[in-house]
mmCIF file with all atom_site columns, C-alpha atoms in Angstrom:
data_model
loop_
_atom_site.group_PDB
_atom_site.id
_atom_site.type_symbol
_atom_site.label_atom_id
_atom_site.label_alt_id
_atom_site.label_comp_id
_atom_site.label_asym_id
_atom_site.label_entity_id
_atom_site.label_seq_id
_atom_site.pdbx_PDB_ins_code
_atom_site.Cartn_x
_atom_site.Cartn_y
_atom_site.Cartn_z
_atom_site.occupancy
_atom_site.B_iso_or_equiv
_atom_site.pdbx_formal_charge
_atom_site.auth_seq_id
_atom_site.auth_comp_id
_atom_site.auth_asym_id
_atom_site.auth_atom_id
_atom_site.pdbx_PDB_model_num
ATOM 1  C CA . MET J 1 1  ? 0.000   0.000   0.000  1.00 45.00 ? 1  MET J CA 1
ATOM 2  C CA . SER J 1 2  ? 1.500   3.332   -1.023 1.00 50.00 ? 2  SER J CA 1
ATOM 3  C CA . GLN J 1 3  ? 1.474   6.193   1.429  1.00 62.00 ? 3  GLN J CA 1
ATOM 4  C CA . HIS J 1 4  ? 0.035   9.473   0.161  1.00 66.00 ? 4  HIS J CA 1
ATOM 5  C CA . ASN J 1 5  ? 1.539   12.598  1.679  1.00 68.00 ? 5  ASN J CA 1
ATOM 6  C CA . PRO J 1 6  ? -1.224  15.243  1.737  1.00 69.00 ? 6  PRO J CA 1
ATOM 7  C CA . PHE J 1 7  ? 1.381   18.007  1.496  1.00 68.00 ? 7  PHE J CA 1
ATOM 8  C CA . ASN J 1 8  ? 2.365   16.701  -1.979 1.00 72.00 ? 8  ASN J CA 1
ATOM 9  C CA . ASP J 1 9  ? -1.202  17.055  -3.257 1.00 75.00 ? 9  ASP J CA 1
ATOM 10 C CA . PRO J 1 10 ? -1.358  19.602  -6.119 1.00 78.00 ? 10 PRO J CA 1
ATOM 11 C CA . ALA J 1 11 ? -4.177  21.570  -4.452 1.00 77.00 ? 11 ALA J CA 1
ATOM 12 C CA . VAL J 1 12 ? -2.189  21.883  -1.226 1.00 78.00 ? 12 VAL J CA 1
ATOM 13 C CA . ALA J 1 13 ? 0.943   22.895  -3.144 1.00 78.00 ? 13 ALA J CA 1
ATOM 14 C CA . TYR J 1 14 ? -1.050  25.573  -4.980 1.00 81.00 ? 14 TYR J CA 1
ATOM 15 C CA . LEU J 1 15 ? -2.534  26.938  -1.752 1.00 79.00 ? 15 LEU J CA 1
ATOM 16 C CA . ARG J 1 16 ? 0.904   27.030  -0.142 1.00 82.00 ? 16 ARG J CA 1
ATOM 17 C CA . ALA J 1 17 ? 2.294   28.944  -3.138 1.00 83.00 ? 17 ALA J CA 1
ATOM 18 C CA . VAL J 1 18 ? -0.562  31.460  -3.113 1.00 83.00 ? 18 VAL J CA 1
ATOM 19 C CA . LEU J 1 19 ? -0.328  31.974  0.628  1.00 83.00 ? 19 LEU J CA 1
ATOM 20 C CA . GLY J 1 20 ? 3.463   32.224  0.490  1.00 83.00 ? 20 GLY J CA 1
ATOM 21 C CA . THR J 1 21 ? 3.267   34.922  -2.180 1.00 84.00 ? 21 THR J CA 1
ATOM 22 C CA . ARG J 1 22 ? 0.604   36.840  -0.278 1.00 81.00 ? 22 ARG J CA 1
ATOM 23 C CA . LEU J 1 23 ? 2.470   36.612  3.007  1.00 80.00 ? 23 LEU J CA 1
ATOM 24 C CA . ALA J 1 24 ? 5.682   37.776  1.323  1.00 81.00 ? 24 ALA J CA 1
ATOM 25 C CA . ARG J 1 25 ? 3.826   40.838  0.036  1.00 76.00 ? 25 ARG J CA 1
ATOM 26 C CA . LEU J 1 26 ? 2.395   41.504  3.479  1.00 71.00 ? 26 LEU J CA 1
ATOM 27 C CA . ARG J 1 27 ? 5.873   41.346  4.992  1.00 74.00 ? 27 ARG J CA 1
ATOM 28 C CA . SER J 1 28 ? 7.346   43.817  2.506  1.00 72.00 ? 28 SER J CA 1
ATOM 29 C CA . ASP J 1 29 ? 7.960   47.376  3.738  1.00 64.00 ? 29 ASP J CA 1
ATOM 30 C CA . GLU J 1 30 ? 5.429   48.923  1.378  1.00 62.00 ? 30 GLU J CA 1
ATOM 31 C CA . GLU J 1 31 ? 2.641   46.569  2.401  1.00 53.00 ? 31 GLU J CA 1
ATOM 32 C CA . ARG J 1 32 ? 3.612   46.710  6.077  1.00 53.00 ? 32 ARG J CA 1
ATOM 33 C CA . ASP J 1 33 ? 3.040   50.469  6.107  1.00 55.00 ? 33 ASP J CA 1
ATOM 34 C CA . ARG J 1 34 ? -0.382  50.055  4.572  1.00 60.00 ? 34 ARG J CA 1
ATOM 35 C CA . GLY J 1 35 ? -1.386  46.922  6.484  1.00 61.00 ? 35 GLY J CA 1
ATOM 36 C CA . ALA J 1 36 ? -3.826  44.223  5.470  1.00 63.00 ? 36 ALA J CA 1
ATOM 37 C CA . SER J 1 37 ? -7.528  44.879  5.488  1.00 79.00 ? 37 SER J CA 1
ATOM 38 C CA . ALA J 1 38 ? -9.904  42.849  7.606  1.00 79.00 ? 38 ALA J CA 1
ATOM 39 C CA . ILE J 1 39 ? -11.221 41.182  4.435  1.00 84.00 ? 39 ILE J CA 1
ATOM 40 C CA . GLU J 1 40 ? -7.737  40.019  3.451  1.00 85.00 ? 40 GLU J CA 1
ATOM 41 C CA . TRP J 1 41 ? -7.123  38.548  6.900  1.00 85.00 ? 41 TRP J CA 1
ATOM 42 C CA . ALA J 1 42 ? -10.529 36.840  6.808  1.00 86.00 ? 42 ALA J CA 1
ATOM 43 C CA . ILE J 1 43 ? -9.699  35.262  3.440  1.00 89.00 ? 43 ILE J CA 1
ATOM 44 C CA . ILE J 1 44 ? -6.263  34.117  4.624  1.00 88.00 ? 44 ILE J CA 1
ATOM 45 C CA . THR J 1 45 ? -7.811  32.662  7.784  1.00 90.00 ? 45 THR J CA 1
ATOM 46 C CA . ALA J 1 46 ? -10.516 30.881  5.778  1.00 92.00 ? 46 ALA J CA 1
ATOM 47 C CA . ILE J 1 47 ? -7.945  29.338  3.442  1.00 91.00 ? 47 ILE J CA 1
ATOM 48 C CA . LEU J 1 48 ? -5.809  28.143  6.340  1.00 92.00 ? 48 LEU J CA 1
ATOM 49 C CA . ALA J 1 49 ? -8.887  26.702  8.093  1.00 93.00 ? 49 ALA J CA 1
ATOM 50 C CA . LEU J 1 50 ? -9.917  24.896  4.903  1.00 92.00 ? 50 LEU J CA 1
ATOM 51 C CA . LEU J 1 51 ? -6.414  23.499  4.548  1.00 92.00 ? 51 LEU J CA 1
ATOM 52 C CA . ALA J 1 52 ? -6.415  22.282  8.162  1.00 92.00 ? 52 ALA J CA 1
ATOM 53 C CA . ILE J 1 53 ? -9.853  20.679  7.775  1.00 92.00 ? 53 ILE J CA 1
ATOM 54 C CA . THR J 1 54 ? -8.789  18.960  4.546  1.00 92.00 ? 54 THR J CA 1
ATOM 55 C CA . ILE J 1 55 ? -5.611  17.569  6.080  1.00 92.00 ? 55 ILE J CA 1
ATOM 56 C CA . GLY J 1 56 ? -7.561  16.481  9.185  1.00 91.00 ? 56 GLY J CA 1
ATOM 57 C CA . ALA J 1 57 ? -10.105 14.681  7.006  1.00 92.00 ? 57 ALA J CA 1
ATOM 58 C CA . ILE J 1 58 ? -7.354  12.885  5.085  1.00 93.00 ? 58 ILE J CA 1
ATOM 59 C CA . ILE J 1 59 ? -5.649  11.785  8.301  1.00 93.00 ? 59 ILE J CA 1
ATOM 60 C CA . THR J 1 60 ? -8.968  10.671  9.833  1.00 93.00 ? 60 THR J CA 1
ATOM 61 C CA . ARG J 1 61 ? -9.836  8.653   6.716  1.00 94.00 ? 61 ARG J CA 1
ATOM 62 C CA . LYS J 1 62 ? -6.430  6.958   6.679  1.00 93.00 ? 62 LYS J CA 1
ATOM 63 C CA . VAL J 1 63 ? -6.587  6.108   10.392 1.00 93.00 ? 63 VAL J CA 1
ATOM 64 C CA . THR J 1 64 ? -10.130 4.770   10.043 1.00 94.00 ? 64 THR J CA 1
ATOM 65 C CA . ASP J 1 65 ? -9.189  2.683   7.004  1.00 93.00 ? 65 ASP J CA 1
ATOM 66 C CA . LYS J 1 66 ? -6.201  1.237   8.839  1.00 93.00 ? 66 LYS J CA 1
ATOM 67 C CA . ALA J 1 67 ? -8.270  0.570   11.993 1.00 91.00 ? 67 ALA J CA 1
ATOM 68 C CA . ASN J 1 68 ? -10.851 -1.297  9.915  1.00 92.00 ? 68 ASN J CA 1
ATOM 69 C CA . THR J 1 69 ? -8.184  -3.692  8.667  1.00 92.00 ? 69 THR J CA 1
ATOM 70 C CA . ILE J 1 70 ? -7.195  -4.793  12.192 1.00 89.00 ? 70 ILE J CA 1
ATOM 71 C CA . ASN J 1 71 ? -8.427  -8.290  12.969 1.00 87.00 ? 71 ASN J CA 1
ATOM 72 C CA . THR J 1 72 ? -10.105 -8.282  16.384 1.00 85.00 ? 72 THR J CA 1
ATOM 73 C CA . GLY J 1 73 ? -11.508 -11.785 16.148 1.00 77.00 ? 73 GLY J CA 1
#
């Protein structure tokens, strides 16, 4: 059985790239002076929450699948 690393998933890699680019802009001097709006922070928070929920669901599914293969008889 091959192990699937959720961090290698293309969707996760894309989200990490988008967030990394956005965070780099926020850390720049020009953006730091202006600051991020509440909407931007809400979007970033929502994306991170979605990513955490997705990874949690993948881990839960894998643990459940593995637990179901244990012979208890």
